[in-house]
mmCIF file of C-alpha atoms in Angstrom:
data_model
loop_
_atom_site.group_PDB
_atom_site.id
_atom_site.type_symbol
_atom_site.label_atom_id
_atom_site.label_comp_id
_atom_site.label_asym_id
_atom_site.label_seq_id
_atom_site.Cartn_x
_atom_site.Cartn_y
_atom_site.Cartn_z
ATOM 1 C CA UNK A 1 -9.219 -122.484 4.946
ATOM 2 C CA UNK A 2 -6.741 -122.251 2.420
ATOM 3 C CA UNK A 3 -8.720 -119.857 0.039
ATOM 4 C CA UNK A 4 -9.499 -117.819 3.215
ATOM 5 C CA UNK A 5 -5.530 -117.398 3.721
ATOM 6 C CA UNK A 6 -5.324 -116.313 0.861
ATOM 7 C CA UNK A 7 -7.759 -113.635 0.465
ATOM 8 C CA UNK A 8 -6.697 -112.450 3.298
ATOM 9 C CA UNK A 9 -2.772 -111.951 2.592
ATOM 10 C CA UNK A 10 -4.566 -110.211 -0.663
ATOM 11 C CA UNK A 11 -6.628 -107.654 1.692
ATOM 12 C CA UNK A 12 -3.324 -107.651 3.969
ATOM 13 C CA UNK A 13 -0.915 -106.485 0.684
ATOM 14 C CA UNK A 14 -3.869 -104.134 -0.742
ATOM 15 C CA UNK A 15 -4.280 -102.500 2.427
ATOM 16 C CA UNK A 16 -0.624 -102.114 3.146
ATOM 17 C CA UNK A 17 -0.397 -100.490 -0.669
ATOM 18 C CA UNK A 18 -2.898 -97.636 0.117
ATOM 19 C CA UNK A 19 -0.947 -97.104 3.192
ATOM 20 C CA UNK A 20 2.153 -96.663 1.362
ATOM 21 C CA UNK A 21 0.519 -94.393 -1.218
ATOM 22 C CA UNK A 22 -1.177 -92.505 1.594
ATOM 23 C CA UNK A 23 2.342 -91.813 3.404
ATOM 24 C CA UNK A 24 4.187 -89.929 0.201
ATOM 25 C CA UNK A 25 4.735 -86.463 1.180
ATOM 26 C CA UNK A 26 5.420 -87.561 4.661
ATOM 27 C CA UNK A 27 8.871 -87.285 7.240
ATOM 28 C CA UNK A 28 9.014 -90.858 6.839
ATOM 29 C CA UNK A 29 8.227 -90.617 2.376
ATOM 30 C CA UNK A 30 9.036 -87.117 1.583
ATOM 31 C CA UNK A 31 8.542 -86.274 -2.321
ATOM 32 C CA UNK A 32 11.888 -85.891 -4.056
ATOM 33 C CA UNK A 33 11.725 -82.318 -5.612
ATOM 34 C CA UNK A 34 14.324 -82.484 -8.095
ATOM 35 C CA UNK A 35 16.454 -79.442 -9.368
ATOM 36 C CA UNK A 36 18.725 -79.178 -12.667
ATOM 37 C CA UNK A 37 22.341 -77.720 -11.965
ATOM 38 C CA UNK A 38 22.230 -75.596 -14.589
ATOM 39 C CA UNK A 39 23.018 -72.817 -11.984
ATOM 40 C CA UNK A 40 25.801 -72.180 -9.469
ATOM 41 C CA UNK A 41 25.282 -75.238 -8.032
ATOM 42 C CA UNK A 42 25.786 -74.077 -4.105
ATOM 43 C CA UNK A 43 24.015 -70.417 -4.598
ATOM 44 C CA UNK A 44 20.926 -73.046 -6.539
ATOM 45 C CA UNK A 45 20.825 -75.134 -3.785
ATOM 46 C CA UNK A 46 19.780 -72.596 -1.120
ATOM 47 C CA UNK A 47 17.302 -70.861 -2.918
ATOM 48 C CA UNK A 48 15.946 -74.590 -3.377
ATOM 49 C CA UNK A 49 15.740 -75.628 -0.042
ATOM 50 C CA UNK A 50 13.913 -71.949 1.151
ATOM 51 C CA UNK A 51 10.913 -72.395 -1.553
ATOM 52 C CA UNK A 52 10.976 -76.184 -0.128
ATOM 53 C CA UNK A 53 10.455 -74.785 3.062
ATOM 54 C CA UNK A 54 8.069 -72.286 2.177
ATOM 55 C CA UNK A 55 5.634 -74.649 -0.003
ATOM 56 C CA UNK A 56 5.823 -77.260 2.997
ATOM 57 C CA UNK A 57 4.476 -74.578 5.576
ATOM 58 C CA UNK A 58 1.779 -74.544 2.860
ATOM 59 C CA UNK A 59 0.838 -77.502 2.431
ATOM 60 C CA UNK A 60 1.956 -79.704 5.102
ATOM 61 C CA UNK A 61 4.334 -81.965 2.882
ATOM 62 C CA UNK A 62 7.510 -83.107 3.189
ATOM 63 C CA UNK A 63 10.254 -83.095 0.416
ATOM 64 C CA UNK A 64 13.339 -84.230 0.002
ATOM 65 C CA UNK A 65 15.361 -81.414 -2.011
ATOM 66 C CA UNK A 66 18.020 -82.517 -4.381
ATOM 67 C CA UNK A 67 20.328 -80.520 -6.542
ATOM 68 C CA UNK A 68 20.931 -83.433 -9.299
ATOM 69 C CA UNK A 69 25.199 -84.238 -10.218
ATOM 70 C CA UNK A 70 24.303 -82.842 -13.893
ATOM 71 C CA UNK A 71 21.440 -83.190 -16.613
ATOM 72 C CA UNK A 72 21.732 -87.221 -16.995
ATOM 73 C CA UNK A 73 21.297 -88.014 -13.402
ATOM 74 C CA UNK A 74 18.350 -85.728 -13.552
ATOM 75 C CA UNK A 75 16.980 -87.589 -16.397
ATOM 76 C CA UNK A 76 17.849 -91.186 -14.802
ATOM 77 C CA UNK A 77 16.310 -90.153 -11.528
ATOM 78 C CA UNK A 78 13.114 -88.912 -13.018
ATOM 79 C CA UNK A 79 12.703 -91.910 -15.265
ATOM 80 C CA UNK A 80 13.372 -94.542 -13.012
ATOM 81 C CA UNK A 81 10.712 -92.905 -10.465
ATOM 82 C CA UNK A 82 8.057 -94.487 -8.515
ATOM 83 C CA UNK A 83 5.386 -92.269 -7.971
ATOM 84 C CA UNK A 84 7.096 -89.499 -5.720
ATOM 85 C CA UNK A 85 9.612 -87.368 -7.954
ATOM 86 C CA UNK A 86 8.807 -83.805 -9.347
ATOM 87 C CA UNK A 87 10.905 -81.017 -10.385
ATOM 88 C CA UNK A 88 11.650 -78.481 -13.010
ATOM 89 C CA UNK A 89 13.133 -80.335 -15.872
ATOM 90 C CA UNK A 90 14.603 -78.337 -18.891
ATOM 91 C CA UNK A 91 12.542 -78.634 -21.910
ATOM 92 C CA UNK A 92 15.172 -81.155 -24.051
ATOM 93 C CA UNK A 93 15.415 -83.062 -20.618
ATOM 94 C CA UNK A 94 11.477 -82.979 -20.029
ATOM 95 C CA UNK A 95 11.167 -84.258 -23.364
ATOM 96 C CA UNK A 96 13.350 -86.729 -23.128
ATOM 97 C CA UNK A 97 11.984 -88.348 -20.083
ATOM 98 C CA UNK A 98 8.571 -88.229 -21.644
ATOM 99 C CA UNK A 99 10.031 -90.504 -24.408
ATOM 100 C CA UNK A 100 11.605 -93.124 -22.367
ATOM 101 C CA UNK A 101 8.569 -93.197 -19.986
ATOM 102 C CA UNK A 102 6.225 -93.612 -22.751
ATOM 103 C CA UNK A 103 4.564 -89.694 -21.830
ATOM 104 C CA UNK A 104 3.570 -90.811 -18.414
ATOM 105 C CA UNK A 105 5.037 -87.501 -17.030
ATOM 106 C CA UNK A 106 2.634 -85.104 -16.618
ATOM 107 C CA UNK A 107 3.949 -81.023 -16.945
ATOM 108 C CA UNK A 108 1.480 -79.091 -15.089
ATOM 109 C CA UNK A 109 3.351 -75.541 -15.086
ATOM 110 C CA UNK A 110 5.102 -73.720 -17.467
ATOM 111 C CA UNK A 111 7.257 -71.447 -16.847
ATOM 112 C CA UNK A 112 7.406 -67.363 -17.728
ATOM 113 C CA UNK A 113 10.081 -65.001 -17.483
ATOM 114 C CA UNK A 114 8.570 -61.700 -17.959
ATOM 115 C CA UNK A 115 5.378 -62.064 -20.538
ATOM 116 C CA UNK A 116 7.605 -64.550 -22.515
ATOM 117 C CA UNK A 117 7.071 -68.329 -22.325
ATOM 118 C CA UNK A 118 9.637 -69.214 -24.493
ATOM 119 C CA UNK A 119 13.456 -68.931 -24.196
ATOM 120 C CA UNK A 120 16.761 -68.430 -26.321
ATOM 121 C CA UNK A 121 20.030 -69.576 -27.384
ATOM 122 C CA UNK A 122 22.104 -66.535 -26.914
ATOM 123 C CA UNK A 123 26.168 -66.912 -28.595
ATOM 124 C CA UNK A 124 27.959 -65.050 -26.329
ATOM 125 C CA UNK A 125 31.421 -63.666 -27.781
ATOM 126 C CA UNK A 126 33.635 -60.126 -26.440
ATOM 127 C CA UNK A 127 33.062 -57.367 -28.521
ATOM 128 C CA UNK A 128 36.740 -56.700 -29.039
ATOM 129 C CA UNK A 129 36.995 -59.647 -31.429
ATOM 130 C CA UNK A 130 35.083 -57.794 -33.834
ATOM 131 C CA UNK A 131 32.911 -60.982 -34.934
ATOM 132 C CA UNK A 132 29.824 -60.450 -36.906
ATOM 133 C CA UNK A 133 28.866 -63.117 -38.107
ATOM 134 C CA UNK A 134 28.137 -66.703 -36.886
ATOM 135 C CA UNK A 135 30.070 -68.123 -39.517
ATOM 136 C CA UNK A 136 33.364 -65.804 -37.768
ATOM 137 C CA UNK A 137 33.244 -69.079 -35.303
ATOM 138 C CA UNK A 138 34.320 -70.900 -37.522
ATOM 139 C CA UNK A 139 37.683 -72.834 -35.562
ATOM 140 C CA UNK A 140 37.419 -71.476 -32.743
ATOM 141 C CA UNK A 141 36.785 -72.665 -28.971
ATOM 142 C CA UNK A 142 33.196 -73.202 -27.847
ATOM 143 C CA UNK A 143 32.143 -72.762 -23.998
ATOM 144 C CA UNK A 144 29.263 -74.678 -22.761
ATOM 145 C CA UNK A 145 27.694 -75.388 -19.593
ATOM 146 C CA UNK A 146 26.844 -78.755 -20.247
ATOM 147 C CA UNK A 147 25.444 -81.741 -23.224
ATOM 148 C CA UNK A 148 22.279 -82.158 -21.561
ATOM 149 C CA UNK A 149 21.582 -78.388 -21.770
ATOM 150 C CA UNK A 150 18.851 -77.375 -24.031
ATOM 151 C CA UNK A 151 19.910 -73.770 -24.981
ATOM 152 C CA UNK A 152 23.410 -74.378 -23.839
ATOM 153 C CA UNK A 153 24.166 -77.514 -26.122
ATOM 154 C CA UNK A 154 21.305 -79.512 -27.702
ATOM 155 C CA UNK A 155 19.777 -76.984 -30.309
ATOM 156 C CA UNK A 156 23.096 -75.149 -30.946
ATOM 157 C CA UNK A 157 24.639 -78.068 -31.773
ATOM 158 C CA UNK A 158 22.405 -78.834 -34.307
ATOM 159 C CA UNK A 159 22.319 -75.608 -35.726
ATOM 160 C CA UNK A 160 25.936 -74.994 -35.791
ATOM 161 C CA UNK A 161 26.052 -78.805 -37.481
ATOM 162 C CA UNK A 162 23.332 -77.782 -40.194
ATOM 163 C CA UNK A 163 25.571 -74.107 -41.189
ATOM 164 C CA UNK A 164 28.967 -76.510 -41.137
ATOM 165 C CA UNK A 165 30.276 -74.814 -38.714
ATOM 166 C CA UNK A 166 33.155 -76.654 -37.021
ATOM 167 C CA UNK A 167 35.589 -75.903 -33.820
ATOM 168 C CA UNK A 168 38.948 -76.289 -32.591
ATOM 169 C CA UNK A 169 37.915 -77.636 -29.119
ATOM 170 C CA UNK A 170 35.346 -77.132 -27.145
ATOM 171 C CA UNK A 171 34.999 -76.274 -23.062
ATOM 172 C CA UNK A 172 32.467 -77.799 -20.920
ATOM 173 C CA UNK A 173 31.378 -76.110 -17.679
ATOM 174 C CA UNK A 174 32.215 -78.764 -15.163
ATOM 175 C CA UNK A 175 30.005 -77.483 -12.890
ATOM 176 C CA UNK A 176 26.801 -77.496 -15.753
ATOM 177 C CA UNK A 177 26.749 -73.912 -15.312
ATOM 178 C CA UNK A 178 25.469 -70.984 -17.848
ATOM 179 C CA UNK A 179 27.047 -68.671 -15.433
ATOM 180 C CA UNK A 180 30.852 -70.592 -15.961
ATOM 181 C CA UNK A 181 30.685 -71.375 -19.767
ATOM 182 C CA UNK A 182 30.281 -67.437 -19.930
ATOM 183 C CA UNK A 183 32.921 -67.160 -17.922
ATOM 184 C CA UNK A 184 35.396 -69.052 -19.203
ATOM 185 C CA UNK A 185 34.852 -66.524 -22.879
ATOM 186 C CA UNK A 186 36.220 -63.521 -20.261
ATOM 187 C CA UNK A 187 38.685 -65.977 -19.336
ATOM 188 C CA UNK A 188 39.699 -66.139 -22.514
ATOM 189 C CA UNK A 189 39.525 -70.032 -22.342
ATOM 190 C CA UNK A 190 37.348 -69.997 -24.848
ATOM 191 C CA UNK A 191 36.114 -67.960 -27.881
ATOM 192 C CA UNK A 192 32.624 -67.792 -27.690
ATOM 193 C CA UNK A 193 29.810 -69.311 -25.714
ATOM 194 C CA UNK A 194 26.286 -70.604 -25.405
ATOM 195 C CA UNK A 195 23.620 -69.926 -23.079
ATOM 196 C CA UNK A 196 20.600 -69.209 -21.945
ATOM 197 C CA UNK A 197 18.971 -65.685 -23.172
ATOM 198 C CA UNK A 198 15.600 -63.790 -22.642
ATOM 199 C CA UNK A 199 14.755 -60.192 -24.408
ATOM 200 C CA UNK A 200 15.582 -57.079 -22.597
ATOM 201 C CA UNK A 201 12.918 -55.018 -21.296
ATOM 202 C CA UNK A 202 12.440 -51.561 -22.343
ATOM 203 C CA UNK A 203 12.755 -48.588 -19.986
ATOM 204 C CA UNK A 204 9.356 -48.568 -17.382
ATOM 205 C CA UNK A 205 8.146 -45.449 -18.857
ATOM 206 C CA UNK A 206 8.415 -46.392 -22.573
ATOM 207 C CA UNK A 207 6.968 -50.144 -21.597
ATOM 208 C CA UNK A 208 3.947 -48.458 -19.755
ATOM 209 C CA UNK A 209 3.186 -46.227 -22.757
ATOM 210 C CA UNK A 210 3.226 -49.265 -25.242
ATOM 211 C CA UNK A 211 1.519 -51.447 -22.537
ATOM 212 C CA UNK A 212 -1.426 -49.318 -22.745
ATOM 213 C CA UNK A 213 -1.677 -49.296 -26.460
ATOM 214 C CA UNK A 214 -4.773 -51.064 -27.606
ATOM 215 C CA UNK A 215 -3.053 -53.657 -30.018
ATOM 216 C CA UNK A 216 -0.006 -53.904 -27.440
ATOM 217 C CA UNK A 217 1.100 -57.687 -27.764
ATOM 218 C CA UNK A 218 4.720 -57.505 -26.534
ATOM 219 C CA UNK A 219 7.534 -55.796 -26.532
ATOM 220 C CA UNK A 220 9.943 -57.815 -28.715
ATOM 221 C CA UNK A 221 9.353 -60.103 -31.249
ATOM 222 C CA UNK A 222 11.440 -63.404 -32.909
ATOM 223 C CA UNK A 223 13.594 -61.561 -35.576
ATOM 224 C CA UNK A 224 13.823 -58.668 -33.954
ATOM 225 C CA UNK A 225 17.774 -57.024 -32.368
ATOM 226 C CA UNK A 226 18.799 -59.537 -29.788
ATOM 227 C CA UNK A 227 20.460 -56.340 -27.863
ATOM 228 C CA UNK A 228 17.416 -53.802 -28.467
ATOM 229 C CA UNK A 229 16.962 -51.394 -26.032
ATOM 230 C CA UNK A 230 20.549 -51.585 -24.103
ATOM 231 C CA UNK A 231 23.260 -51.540 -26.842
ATOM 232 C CA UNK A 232 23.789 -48.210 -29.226
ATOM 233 C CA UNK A 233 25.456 -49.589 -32.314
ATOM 234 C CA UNK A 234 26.216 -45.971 -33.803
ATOM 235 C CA UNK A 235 28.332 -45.335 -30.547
ATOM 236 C CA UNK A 236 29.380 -48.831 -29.522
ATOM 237 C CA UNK A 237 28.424 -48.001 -26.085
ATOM 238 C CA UNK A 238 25.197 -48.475 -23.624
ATOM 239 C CA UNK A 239 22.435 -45.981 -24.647
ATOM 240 C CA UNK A 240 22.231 -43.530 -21.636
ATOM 241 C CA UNK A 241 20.645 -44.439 -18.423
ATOM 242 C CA UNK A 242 17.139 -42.490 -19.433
ATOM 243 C CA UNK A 243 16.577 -44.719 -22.478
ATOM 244 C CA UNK A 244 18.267 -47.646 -21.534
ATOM 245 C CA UNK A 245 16.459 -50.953 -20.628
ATOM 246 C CA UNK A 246 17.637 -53.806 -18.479
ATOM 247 C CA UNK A 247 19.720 -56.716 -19.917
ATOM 248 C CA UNK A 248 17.248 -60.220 -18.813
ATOM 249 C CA UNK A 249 20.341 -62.774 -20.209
ATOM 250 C CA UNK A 250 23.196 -64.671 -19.359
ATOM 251 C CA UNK A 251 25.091 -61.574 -19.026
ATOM 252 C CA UNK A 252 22.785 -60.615 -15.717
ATOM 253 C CA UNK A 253 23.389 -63.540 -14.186
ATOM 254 C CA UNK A 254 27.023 -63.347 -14.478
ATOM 255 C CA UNK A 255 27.136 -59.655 -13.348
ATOM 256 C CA UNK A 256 25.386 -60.197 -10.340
ATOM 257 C CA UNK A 257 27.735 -62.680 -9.102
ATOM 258 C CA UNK A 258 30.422 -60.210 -9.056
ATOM 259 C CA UNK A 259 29.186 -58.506 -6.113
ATOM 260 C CA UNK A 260 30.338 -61.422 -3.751
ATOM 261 C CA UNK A 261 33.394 -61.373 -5.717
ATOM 262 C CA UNK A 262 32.675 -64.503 -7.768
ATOM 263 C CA UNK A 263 34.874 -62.800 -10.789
ATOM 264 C CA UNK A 264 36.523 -59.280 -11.847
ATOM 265 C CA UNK A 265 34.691 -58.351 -14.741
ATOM 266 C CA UNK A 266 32.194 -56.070 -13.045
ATOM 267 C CA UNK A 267 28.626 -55.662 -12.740
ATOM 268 C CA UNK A 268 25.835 -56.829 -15.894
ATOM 269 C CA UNK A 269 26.511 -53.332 -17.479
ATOM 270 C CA UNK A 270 30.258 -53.540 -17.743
ATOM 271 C CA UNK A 271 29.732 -57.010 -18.976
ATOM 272 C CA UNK A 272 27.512 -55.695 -21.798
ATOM 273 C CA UNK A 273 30.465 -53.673 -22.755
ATOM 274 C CA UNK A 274 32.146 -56.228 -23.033
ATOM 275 C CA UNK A 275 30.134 -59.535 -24.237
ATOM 276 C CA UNK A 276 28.009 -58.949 -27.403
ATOM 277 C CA UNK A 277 25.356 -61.354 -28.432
ATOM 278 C CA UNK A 278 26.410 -62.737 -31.811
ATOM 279 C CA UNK A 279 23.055 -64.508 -32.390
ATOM 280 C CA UNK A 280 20.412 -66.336 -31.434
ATOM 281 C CA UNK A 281 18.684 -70.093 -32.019
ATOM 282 C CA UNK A 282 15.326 -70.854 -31.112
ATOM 283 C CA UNK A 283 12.375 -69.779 -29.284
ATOM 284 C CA UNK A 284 12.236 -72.410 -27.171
ATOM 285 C CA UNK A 285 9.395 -73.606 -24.721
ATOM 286 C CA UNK A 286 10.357 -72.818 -21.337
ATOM 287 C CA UNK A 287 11.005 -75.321 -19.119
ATOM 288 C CA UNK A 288 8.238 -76.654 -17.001
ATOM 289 C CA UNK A 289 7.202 -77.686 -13.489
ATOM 290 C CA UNK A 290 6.387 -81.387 -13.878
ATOM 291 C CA UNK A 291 5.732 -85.151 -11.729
ATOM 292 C CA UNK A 292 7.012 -88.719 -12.682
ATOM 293 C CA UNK A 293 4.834 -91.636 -13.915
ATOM 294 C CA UNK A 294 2.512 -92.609 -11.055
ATOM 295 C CA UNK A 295 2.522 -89.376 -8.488
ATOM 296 C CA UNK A 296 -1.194 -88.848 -7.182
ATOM 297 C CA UNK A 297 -3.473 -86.336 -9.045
ATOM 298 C CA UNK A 298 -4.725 -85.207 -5.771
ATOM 299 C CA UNK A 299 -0.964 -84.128 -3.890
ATOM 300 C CA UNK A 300 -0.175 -82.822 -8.171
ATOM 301 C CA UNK A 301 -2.937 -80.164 -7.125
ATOM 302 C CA UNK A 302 -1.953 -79.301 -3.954
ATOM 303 C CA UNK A 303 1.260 -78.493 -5.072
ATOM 304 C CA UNK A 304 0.731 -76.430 -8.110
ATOM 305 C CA UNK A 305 -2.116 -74.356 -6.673
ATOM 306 C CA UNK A 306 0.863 -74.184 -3.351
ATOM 307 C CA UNK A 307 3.581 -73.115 -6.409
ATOM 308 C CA UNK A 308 1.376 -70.795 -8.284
ATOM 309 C CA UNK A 309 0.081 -68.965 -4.993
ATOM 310 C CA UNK A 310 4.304 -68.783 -3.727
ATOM 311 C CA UNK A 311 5.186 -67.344 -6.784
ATOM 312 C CA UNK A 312 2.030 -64.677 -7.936
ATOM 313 C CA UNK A 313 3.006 -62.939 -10.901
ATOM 314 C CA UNK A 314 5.358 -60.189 -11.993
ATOM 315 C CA UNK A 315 2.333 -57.928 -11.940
ATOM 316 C CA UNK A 316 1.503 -59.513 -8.248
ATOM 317 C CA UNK A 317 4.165 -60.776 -6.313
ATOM 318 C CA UNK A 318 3.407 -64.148 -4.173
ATOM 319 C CA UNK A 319 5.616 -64.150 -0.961
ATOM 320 C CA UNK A 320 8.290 -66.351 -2.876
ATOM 321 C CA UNK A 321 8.286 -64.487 -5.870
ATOM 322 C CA UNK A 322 11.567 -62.930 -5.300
ATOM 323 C CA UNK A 323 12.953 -66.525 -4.896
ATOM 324 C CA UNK A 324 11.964 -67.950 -8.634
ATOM 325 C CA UNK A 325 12.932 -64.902 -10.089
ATOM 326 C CA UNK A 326 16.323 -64.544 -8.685
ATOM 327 C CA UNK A 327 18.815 -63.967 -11.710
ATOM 328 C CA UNK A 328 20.983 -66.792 -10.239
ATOM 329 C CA UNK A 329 17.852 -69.432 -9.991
ATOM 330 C CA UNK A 330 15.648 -69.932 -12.667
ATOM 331 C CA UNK A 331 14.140 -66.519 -13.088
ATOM 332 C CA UNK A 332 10.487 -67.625 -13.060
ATOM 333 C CA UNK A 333 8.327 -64.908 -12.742
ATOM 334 C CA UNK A 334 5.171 -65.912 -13.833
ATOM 335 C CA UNK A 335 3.818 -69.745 -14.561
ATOM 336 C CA UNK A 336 0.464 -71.182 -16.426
ATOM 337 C CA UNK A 337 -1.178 -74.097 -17.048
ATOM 338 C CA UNK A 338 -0.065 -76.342 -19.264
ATOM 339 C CA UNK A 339 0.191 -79.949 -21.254
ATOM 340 C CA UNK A 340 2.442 -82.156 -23.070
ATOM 341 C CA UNK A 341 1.148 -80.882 -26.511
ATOM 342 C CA UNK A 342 2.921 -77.287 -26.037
ATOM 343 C CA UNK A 343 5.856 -79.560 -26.755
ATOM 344 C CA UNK A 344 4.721 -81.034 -30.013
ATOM 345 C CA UNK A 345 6.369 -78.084 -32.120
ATOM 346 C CA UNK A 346 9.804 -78.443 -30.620
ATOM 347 C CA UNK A 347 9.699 -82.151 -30.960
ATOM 348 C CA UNK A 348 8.980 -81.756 -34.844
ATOM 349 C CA UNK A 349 11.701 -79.114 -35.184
ATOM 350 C CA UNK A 350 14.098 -81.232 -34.064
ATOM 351 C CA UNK A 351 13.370 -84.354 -35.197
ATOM 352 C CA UNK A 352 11.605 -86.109 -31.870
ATOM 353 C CA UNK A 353 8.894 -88.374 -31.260
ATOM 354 C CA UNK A 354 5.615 -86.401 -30.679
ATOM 355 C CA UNK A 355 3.091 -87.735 -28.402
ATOM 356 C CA UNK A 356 0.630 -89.896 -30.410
ATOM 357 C CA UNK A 357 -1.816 -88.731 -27.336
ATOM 358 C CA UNK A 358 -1.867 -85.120 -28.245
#
């Protein structure tokens, strides 16, 4: 009788288990679809909860949309995860949670901005200061948006560290924004700042006529002028409208916040004129579209093929495409398949454990 008891508590707690698993993505278990603050937190937010929306009328699911405090809560939240957390980690913060989960994380999506799946550093100083060179920092005050950023703080840190390059103070965001540690530089809080930046794209008729080259490959390579196609040197001024290309940094971003009146500075052209990118550090891998330690293959596939179909392509635009490409989000306007392993380079370059599984 005893033995029977028993085996039947076990079938009791087994069944109960696959009930539980059975109810994530439910009213009652939404997923928790994390996001990074490394936005305008508020303006983030509400672009979050409309592709939550959308990608629920897709697939039936429920989330549970949360704009994390900063990059360690992120991290702690992800970690600590049962089974029902996914989100859009920066690469040093995907990494990291890898590492302290033993690689039980599992990145499905990368992300693309424009034919590019890799990212920047940009330094970000005002033209009128006449710097030109990185070692011109030397002293000064450094903006960032936050320590757990990956362009913002983690590899220039290291890099300014290995040129012995030193500051008088330095100016965190507060709010773990790109958008403020720019900001505070045209404040004139600080001297010079660090952010995210992407190439500019050439004008549509000049990227057409390379595009149909037969050994076209891209149009801007590691090395190559961080402000080509939008900044005439000879004349210290924009190159004229019919040549000129459009600026895909930090210095977008900022400039279109000025039409709600977020600052005074003007639009991302008159901040060109006035912000200059010093240099840059990197590439790095974009950040990626990943789920914790435990969350079901089956929901994982739902969602991606949900994610990829919301956002299309740049060439093809899904009916949320205008949503992960919004200068003020992440600016995602592409994604692809992906593994741990396109992180194996990064982690060697600075000085990580690689993923003995790869």
């Amino acid at each position: 009788m005893r033995k029977l008891l028993v085996l039947s508590l076990v079938a009791v707690m087994a069944f109960s288990a696959i009930g539980l698993a059975q109810e994530l993505g439910t009213r009652e278990h939404p997923i928790r679809w994390l996001f990074v603050p490394s936005q305008e937190p508020t303006y983030l937010e509400n672009i979050a909860k409309q592709i939550a929306e959308d990608i629920s009328e897709m697939t039936g699911l429920y989330f549970d949309v949360r704009v994390m405090q900063d990059y360690q809560a992120f991290i702690e939240e992800f970690v600590a995860a049962e089974g029902d957390v996914m989100g859009a980690p920066t690469t040093q913060q995907y990494i990291t949670i890898a590492d302290r989960t033993d690689f039980q994380v599992t990145p499905r999506l990368g992300s693309i901005r424009y034919g590019f799946p890799y990212y920047y550093t940009g330094i970000y100083t005002l033209r009128e200061y006449g710097f030109t060179s990185l070692y011109d920092l030397q002293g000064k005050v450094w903006a960032y948006p936050h320590e757990g950023s990956t362009s913002g703080y983690k590899l220039p840190s290291g890099y300014f560290e290995d040129l012995g390059i030193t500051f008088s103070g330095v100016l965190p965001s507060g709010d773990s924004s790109h958008q403020r540690a720019l900001l505070n530089v045209l404040d004139k809080q600080a001297d010079f700042c660090t952010g995210f930046w992407n190439p500019a794209r050439p004008p549509a008729y000049i990227l057409d006529a390379m595009k149909a080259q037969p050994d076209y490959v891209n149009y801007w390579f590691d090395g190559w002028d961080p402000e080509l196609w939008i900044w005439d040197y000879w004349n210290q001024d924009l190159y004229p409208e019919q040549i000129r290309g459009s600026v895909e940094d930090l210095r977008e971003s900022v400039g279109d916040m000025y039409a709600e009146g977020a600052h005074t500075y003007g639009d991302k052209w008159e901040l060109v004129k006035k912000v200059q990118v010093l240099g840059l550090v990197g590439p790095i891998p974009n950040d990626c579209f990943a789920f914790s330690a435990g969350f079901p293959k089956d929901l994982q596939d739902i969602i991606v093929d949900a994610i990829k179909a919301h956002i299309g392509s740049s060439d093809n635009k899904g009916p949320g495409w205008e949503l992960w490409a919004d200068t003020r989000f992440y600016k995602w306007t592409d994604v692809q398949d992906i593994d741990d392993s396109i992180y194996d380079n990064y982690r060697r370059a600075t000085g990580q454990r690689v993923n003995p599984n790869n």
